[in-house]
Coordinates of C-alpha atoms and ligand atoms in Angstrom, one line a residue:
M69 CA 31.6 198.3 115.1
D70 CA 28.3 199.4 116.6
N71 CA 28.7 202.6 118.2
S72 CA 25.2 203.1 119.0
L73 CA 24.8 204.5 122.5
V74 CA 22.6 202.8 125.3
S75 CA 21.6 204.1 128.5
D76 CA 22.8 202.7 131.7
N77 CA 20.8 202.2 135.0
H78 CA 21.5 205.7 136.2
G79 CA 19.6 207.1 133.4
G80 CA 22.5 208.8 131.6
I81 CA 23.6 207.8 128.2
V82 CA 27.1 206.8 129.0
A83 CA 27.6 203.2 127.5
A84 CA 28.4 202.1 124.0
A85 CA 26.8 198.8 123.1
G86 CA 30.3 198.3 121.8
M87 CA 33.0 195.5 121.7
R88 CA 31.6 194.0 118.7
E89 CA 33.3 193.7 115.5
P90 CA 35.6 196.5 114.2
S91 CA 34.4 198.1 111.1
G92 CA 36.4 198.3 107.7
T93 CA 39.9 197.2 108.1
G94 CA 39.8 197.1 111.9
R95 CA 38.7 200.3 112.9
F96 CA 37.5 201.0 116.4
G97 CA 36.7 204.5 115.9
D98 CA 39.8 206.4 115.2
Y99 CA 42.1 203.6 116.2
G100 CA 43.5 200.2 115.0
G101 CA 43.5 199.5 111.0
Q102 CA 46.1 197.5 109.2
F103 CA 49.4 199.7 108.7
V104 CA 51.7 197.1 107.3
P105 CA 54.1 196.7 104.3
E106 CA 52.4 195.6 101.1
S107 CA 54.0 192.2 101.3
L108 CA 52.0 191.6 104.7
V109 CA 48.6 192.6 103.2
P110 CA 47.6 189.3 101.9
A111 CA 48.7 187.6 104.8
C112 CA 46.4 189.8 107.0
V113 CA 43.6 189.4 104.7
E114 CA 44.0 185.4 104.7
L115 CA 44.0 185.6 108.6
D116 CA 40.8 187.8 108.7
R117 CA 39.0 185.6 106.6
E118 CA 40.3 182.2 108.3
F119 CA 39.5 183.6 111.7
R120 CA 35.9 184.7 110.8
Q121 CA 35.3 181.2 109.4
A122 CA 36.7 179.5 112.4
W123 CA 34.9 181.4 114.8
A124 CA 31.7 180.9 113.0
D125 CA 32.4 177.1 112.8
P126 CA 30.8 175.1 116.0
R127 CA 33.6 172.5 115.5
F128 CA 36.4 174.9 116.0
R129 CA 34.7 176.4 119.1
Q130 CA 34.4 173.0 120.6
Q131 CA 38.0 172.2 119.8
L132 CA 39.2 175.1 121.4
E133 CA 36.5 174.9 124.4
R134 CA 37.8 171.2 125.2
L135 CA 41.6 172.3 125.0
L136 CA 40.7 175.2 127.5
A137 CA 38.8 172.7 129.8
V138 CA 41.0 169.5 129.9
Y139 CA 44.3 171.3 129.2
A140 CA 44.4 175.0 130.4
G141 CA 42.2 174.2 133.5
R142 CA 39.0 176.3 132.7
P143 CA 36.9 177.6 133.9
T144 CA 39.3 179.4 136.4
A145 CA 37.6 180.0 139.9
M146 CA 36.1 183.2 141.1
T147 CA 37.4 183.5 144.5
P148 CA 35.8 186.1 147.0
A149 CA 38.3 188.0 148.8
W150 CA 36.8 187.7 152.2
R151 CA 39.5 189.4 154.7
L152 CA 40.3 192.3 152.0
S153 CA 36.5 192.8 151.3
A154 CA 36.0 193.3 155.2
E155 CA 39.1 195.3 155.6
L156 CA 38.0 197.7 152.7
G157 CA 34.3 197.9 153.2
I158 CA 33.5 196.5 149.7
T159 CA 32.8 193.2 148.2
L160 CA 35.9 192.0 146.0
L161 CA 35.5 189.2 143.9
L162 CA 38.8 187.7 142.0
K163 CA 38.9 186.1 138.7
R164 CA 41.7 183.5 139.2
E165 CA 43.5 183.5 135.7
D166 CA 46.8 182.9 138.0
L167 CA 45.3 179.3 138.1
A168 CA 45.5 178.8 134.4
H169 CA 48.0 176.4 132.9
T170 CA 51.4 178.6 132.4
G171 CA 50.4 180.8 135.0
S172 CA 48.4 183.6 133.4
H173 CA 45.7 184.6 130.9
K174 CA 47.8 184.2 128.0
I175 CA 47.4 180.5 127.3
N176 CA 43.7 181.6 126.2
N177 CA 44.9 183.6 123.1
V178 CA 47.8 181.3 122.3
L179 CA 45.7 178.0 122.5
G180 CA 43.2 179.8 119.9
Q181 CA 45.7 180.9 117.6
A182 CA 47.7 178.1 117.5
L183 CA 44.5 175.8 116.7
L184 CA 43.7 178.3 113.8
A185 CA 47.2 178.2 112.5
R186 CA 47.0 174.5 112.6
R187 CA 43.7 174.5 110.6
M188 CA 45.4 177.1 108.3
G189 CA 48.1 174.4 107.5
K190 CA 50.8 176.2 109.1
T191 CA 53.7 174.2 110.9
R192 CA 55.5 177.0 112.8
L193 CA 54.5 179.7 115.4
I194 CA 56.6 182.9 115.3
A195 CA 56.0 185.2 118.6
E196 CA 57.7 188.1 120.2
T197 CA 58.2 188.3 124.0
G198 CA 59.3 190.9 126.6
A199 CA 59.3 189.3 129.9
G200 CA 58.9 185.9 128.3
Q201 CA 55.4 184.8 129.4
H202 CA 54.0 185.2 126.1
G203 CA 56.8 183.2 124.7
V204 CA 56.5 180.5 127.3
A205 CA 52.7 180.3 126.4
T206 CA 53.5 180.1 122.6
A207 CA 56.3 177.4 123.2
T208 CA 53.5 175.4 125.0
A209 CA 51.0 175.4 122.5
A210 CA 53.5 174.8 119.9
A211 CA 54.5 171.5 122.0
L212 CA 51.0 170.5 122.7
L213 CA 50.0 170.8 118.9
G214 CA 53.2 169.2 117.4
M215 CA 54.3 172.7 115.9
S216 CA 57.8 174.5 116.0
A217 CA 58.0 177.9 117.8
T218 CA 60.5 180.9 117.0
V219 CA 60.5 183.3 119.9
F220 CA 62.1 186.7 119.3
M221 CA 63.6 188.4 122.4
G222 CA 65.5 191.5 122.9
E223 CA 69.0 191.0 124.2
R224 CA 68.4 193.0 127.3
D225 CA 65.3 191.0 128.2
I226 CA 67.1 187.8 127.3
E227 CA 69.7 188.7 130.3
R228 CA 66.9 189.9 132.7
Q229 CA 64.5 186.8 132.1
A230 CA 66.9 183.9 131.9
L231 CA 64.3 181.6 133.8
N232 CA 62.0 182.0 131.0
V233 CA 64.5 181.6 128.5
F234 CA 65.6 178.5 129.7
R235 CA 61.9 177.4 130.2
M236 CA 61.1 178.0 126.3
G237 CA 64.2 175.8 125.5
M238 CA 62.9 173.1 127.7
L239 CA 59.6 173.3 125.7
G240 CA 61.5 173.0 122.4
A241 CA 61.1 176.6 121.1
E242 CA 64.0 178.5 119.4
V243 CA 64.7 181.9 121.1
V244 CA 66.3 184.4 118.6
P245 CA 68.2 187.3 120.4
V246 CA 67.3 190.8 118.9
G247 CA 70.2 193.3 119.1
S248 CA 68.7 196.2 117.4
G249 CA 67.4 199.4 119.0
S250 CA 66.9 199.4 122.6
R251 CA 67.1 195.4 122.6
T252 CA 63.8 195.0 124.3
L253 CA 60.1 193.9 123.4
K254 CA 59.5 196.9 120.9
D255 CA 62.4 195.9 118.6
A256 CA 61.4 192.1 119.2
C257 CA 58.3 192.9 117.6
N258 CA 59.7 194.6 114.8
E259 CA 62.0 191.6 114.1
A260 CA 59.0 189.2 114.4
M261 CA 57.1 191.1 111.9
R262 CA 60.0 191.2 109.5
H263 CA 60.6 187.5 109.8
W264 CA 57.0 186.6 109.3
V265 CA 57.1 188.6 105.7
G266 CA 59.7 185.8 104.7
A267 CA 58.1 182.8 106.1
V268 CA 54.4 183.6 105.6
D269 CA 53.4 180.3 103.9
E270 CA 54.6 177.8 106.6
A271 CA 54.3 180.4 109.5
H272 CA 51.7 182.0 111.7
Y273 CA 52.7 185.1 113.7
C274 CA 51.2 184.7 117.3
I275 CA 50.7 188.1 118.7
G276 CA 50.4 188.2 122.5
S277 CA 48.0 191.1 123.2
V278 CA 45.1 193.1 121.8
M279 CA 47.8 194.9 119.4
G280 CA 49.2 194.8 115.9
P281 CA 47.4 195.1 112.7
H282 CA 43.8 194.0 112.0
P283 CA 42.5 191.4 112.8
Y284 CA 44.8 190.9 115.8
P285 CA 43.3 193.3 118.2
W286 CA 39.8 191.9 117.5
M287 CA 40.8 188.2 117.2
V288 CA 42.9 188.3 120.6
R289 CA 40.0 190.2 122.4
E290 CA 37.7 187.3 121.1
F291 CA 40.1 184.6 122.3
Q292 CA 40.4 186.4 125.7
R293 CA 36.6 186.9 126.2
V294 CA 36.2 183.5 127.8
I295 CA 37.5 185.4 131.0
G296 CA 34.7 188.1 130.8
D297 CA 32.1 185.4 129.9
E298 CA 32.9 183.2 132.7
A299 CA 33.2 186.1 135.3
R300 CA 29.8 187.3 134.3
A301 CA 28.3 184.0 134.9
Q302 CA 30.2 183.5 138.1
C303 CA 29.1 187.0 139.3
A304 CA 25.6 186.1 138.5
A305 CA 25.9 183.3 141.2
E306 CA 27.9 185.2 143.7
L307 CA 26.2 188.5 143.7
T308 CA 22.9 189.6 144.7
A309 CA 22.6 192.2 142.0
G310 CA 23.8 189.9 139.3
T311 CA 26.6 192.1 137.9
P312 CA 29.3 194.0 139.9
D313 CA 29.4 197.8 140.1
Y314 CA 33.1 197.9 139.1
V315 CA 35.2 195.8 136.8
V316 CA 38.9 196.1 137.2
A317 CA 41.9 194.9 135.2
C318 CA 45.5 195.7 134.7
V319 CA 46.5 197.0 131.2
G320 CA 49.8 196.3 129.3
G321 CA 48.8 195.7 125.8
G322 CA 45.3 195.1 127.1
S323 CA 44.3 191.8 126.3
N324 CA 43.2 190.5 129.9
A325 CA 41.4 193.8 130.4
A326 CA 39.7 193.5 126.8
G327 CA 38.6 190.0 127.4
T328 CA 37.2 190.9 130.9
F329 CA 35.5 194.1 129.6
A330 CA 33.9 192.3 126.9
G331 CA 31.9 190.2 129.4
F332 CA 30.5 193.3 131.1
V333 CA 30.4 196.1 128.5
D334 CA 26.5 195.7 128.1
T335 CA 26.1 195.9 131.9
P336 CA 26.0 199.3 134.2
A337 CA 29.4 198.1 135.4
R338 CA 32.0 200.8 135.4
L339 CA 35.1 199.4 133.6
I340 CA 38.5 200.5 135.0
G341 CA 41.9 199.9 133.3
V342 CA 44.8 200.0 135.4
E343 CA 48.3 201.2 133.9
A344 CA 51.7 201.3 135.2
E345 CA 52.7 204.7 135.8
G346 CA 55.8 204.4 133.9
G347 CA 54.2 202.6 131.0
A348 CA 50.9 204.4 130.8
A349 CA 50.0 204.7 127.1
M350 CA 46.4 205.6 127.8
T351 CA 47.0 208.2 130.2
F352 CA 50.4 209.9 129.0
G353 CA 50.5 208.7 125.3
A354 CA 49.8 210.5 122.1
N355 CA 48.1 209.3 118.9
G356 CA 50.5 207.6 116.5
V357 CA 51.2 204.4 114.3
L358 CA 53.5 201.4 115.5
H359 CA 53.5 197.7 114.7
G360 CA 50.9 197.9 112.1
Y361 CA 48.1 199.9 114.1
R362 CA 47.0 203.4 115.2
S363 CA 46.6 204.0 118.7
K364 CA 48.0 205.6 121.9
F365 CA 51.8 205.4 122.4
L366 CA 54.2 206.9 124.7
Q367 CA 56.4 209.3 122.6
D368 CA 59.2 211.7 123.1
E369 CA 59.0 215.4 122.0
H370 CA 59.8 214.5 118.5
G371 CA 57.2 211.7 118.2
Q372 CA 59.9 209.1 118.6
V373 CA 58.4 206.1 120.5
R374 CA 59.8 206.3 124.0
E375 CA 60.4 202.9 126.2
A376 CA 58.2 202.0 129.1
H377 CA 59.6 201.2 132.6
S378 CA 57.8 199.8 135.4
I379 CA 58.5 197.0 138.0
S380 CA 56.5 194.4 136.0
A381 CA 58.1 193.5 132.8
G382 CA 54.7 192.4 131.5
L383 CA 53.5 196.1 131.4
D384 CA 56.5 197.6 129.7
Y385 CA 55.1 198.1 126.2
P386 CA 54.9 201.8 125.1
G387 CA 51.4 201.2 123.4
V388 CA 47.9 200.0 124.0
G389 CA 45.4 198.1 122.2
P390 CA 43.4 200.4 119.8
E391 CA 39.9 199.3 121.2
H392 CA 41.1 200.7 124.6
A393 CA 41.7 203.9 123.1
H394 CA 38.3 203.8 121.7
L395 CA 36.5 202.8 124.8
A396 CA 38.0 205.7 126.4
D397 CA 36.9 208.2 123.8
L398 CA 33.6 207.1 124.2
G399 CA 33.7 207.4 128.0
R400 CA 32.8 203.6 128.4
A401 CA 36.2 202.7 130.0
R402 CA 38.1 204.9 132.4
Y403 CA 42.0 204.3 132.7
V404 CA 44.1 205.1 135.8
T405 CA 47.7 204.5 136.9
V406 CA 49.4 203.3 139.9
S407 CA 52.9 203.4 141.3
D408 CA 55.6 200.8 141.4
E409 CA 55.4 201.2 145.2
E410 CA 51.6 200.8 145.5
V411 CA 52.1 197.7 143.4
L412 CA 54.5 196.1 145.9
D413 CA 52.1 197.0 148.6
A414 CA 49.3 195.3 146.9
V415 CA 51.3 192.3 146.3
N416 CA 52.0 191.9 150.0
R417 CA 48.5 192.7 151.3
L418 CA 46.9 189.9 149.0
C419 CA 49.5 187.5 150.0
R420 CA 48.9 188.2 153.8
A421 CA 45.2 188.6 153.6
E422 CA 44.1 185.9 151.0
G423 CA 47.3 183.6 150.7
I424 CA 47.4 184.4 147.1
F425 CA 50.6 185.5 145.5
C426 CA 49.8 187.3 142.2
A427 CA 51.9 188.7 139.2
L428 CA 53.2 192.2 139.6
E429 CA 51.1 192.8 136.5
S430 CA 47.7 191.9 138.2
A431 CA 48.8 193.7 141.4
H432 CA 48.3 197.0 139.6
A433 CA 44.5 196.4 139.4
L434 CA 44.2 195.5 143.1
A435 CA 46.5 198.5 144.0
W436 CA 43.9 200.9 142.4
V437 CA 41.1 199.2 144.4
L438 CA 43.3 199.5 147.6
R439 CA 43.6 203.2 147.0
A440 CA 40.3 204.0 145.9
A441 CA 38.1 201.9 148.2
G442 CA 36.1 204.2 150.7
S443 CA 36.5 207.4 148.4
A444 CA 34.1 208.9 146.0
E445 CA 35.8 206.9 143.2
L446 CA 35.0 203.6 144.7
P447 CA 32.4 204.1 147.3
T448 CA 31.8 201.9 150.6
G449 CA 29.5 199.0 149.8
S450 CA 30.6 198.8 146.1
T451 CA 30.9 195.2 144.5
V452 CA 34.1 194.9 142.6
M453 CA 35.2 192.1 140.1
L454 CA 38.9 192.1 139.6
T455 CA 40.7 190.1 136.9
L456 CA 44.0 188.6 138.6
S457 CA 45.7 188.1 135.5
G458 CA 48.5 185.9 136.6
R459 CA 50.8 184.2 139.5
G460 CA 53.7 185.8 141.0
D461 CA 56.2 183.1 141.0
K462 CA 58.0 184.6 137.8
D463 CA 58.4 187.9 139.9
M464 CA 60.4 186.3 142.7
P465 CA 63.7 187.4 141.8
A466 CA 62.5 191.0 141.4
L467 CA 60.8 190.9 144.6
M468 CA 63.8 189.6 146.5
E469 CA 65.7 192.4 144.9
A470 CA 63.2 195.2 145.9
S471 CA 62.9 193.8 149.4
Ligands
PLP543 C1 51.4 189.8 129.7 C2 51.0 189.9 131.2 C3 49.9 191.1 131.4 C4 49.9 192.1 130.3 O1 49.2 191.8 129.0 P1 47.9 192.3 128.6 O2 47.7 192.1 127.2 O3 47.7 193.9 129.0 O4 46.7 191.6 129.6 C5 49.3 191.2 132.5 N1 49.5 190.2 133.3 C6 50.0 189.1 133.2 C7 50.1 188.0 134.3 C8 51.0 189.1 132.0 O5 51.8 187.8 131.9

């Protein structure tokens, strides 16, 4: 990765001309890498080579662009939040990933990986899922491309997310319950990776965020940068200055944020990632290695990875993508946390003010804007581009319980 520093419009040396290719075997500064069992090294090396070739191949790009347009519904809209802007004294623009097929940004990455897998001659997709959103997106892409899908899911998550388990079944995917450990996402990741070792020849492991061994964090960011690239062009049309003062996105593993930031990293915009208080690996995590990469993870006093807890299942992952840890080290992006209470309030305010029912995950980004607007952190008159990562239908049961 090119870490050369560039100066921003304020005259200070603050920004890295970053978010290019990672160096070596996927290093983003001190983070990333490829910490996998020897039996998986050839598969990671093959994937790196195949992704590089595909990404440089105009025909692959055209295939993916066409699917994103005629199937996934891209470009997604950029909606000015008229009434909230007036209430808050800022200009707030919403990048509407909630309008993409299957209801979130996850489809961007999954269509990219499924097309790549087919190009590599694979016939099956393996995935892990926590809340079920990535499982549903993977099952969808598999159905579209005539592949089979095996989705690993913790037993506890299967109980909590019955609707998405049923949806995956409808789409023809096999859901495999994982009964080890805490029986949640972390254990499903372990199991999916173990299963991949025995099935590398026919199966591609479709990871759902900017995590895992190289090339995944880089590849997933590249598949998600369509969010940032579209948003950059849409901001140029919507804003007098052409680029926003702030770019805000929620961070679970960090894929919608990474894709968004990629479109603005070379502008003066301040990049803000918003984590759930109970799953804030960037804020409360320590350096460690898990699931094939080095990054920040929530850990107990013995260095054991702790479970994350928040109101939104999609942010309940104890780690964060390595590039985010690097962007924070460089001072190029800032990471903040919000509480479950603030998130519920943000969902309600967006519903009432704009008629948009967003996902609990996405509401984290908005919750920070609601708190910070008018303070020195986010002064009155600022322009803000916020990625609304998904829609809230899936959260109806949780909201009914909380109300
Ligand atoms: C999965 C999910 C997230 C969290 O994943 P990232 O990789 O951090 O983007 C955020 N929002 C929605 C709607 C999701 O489904």
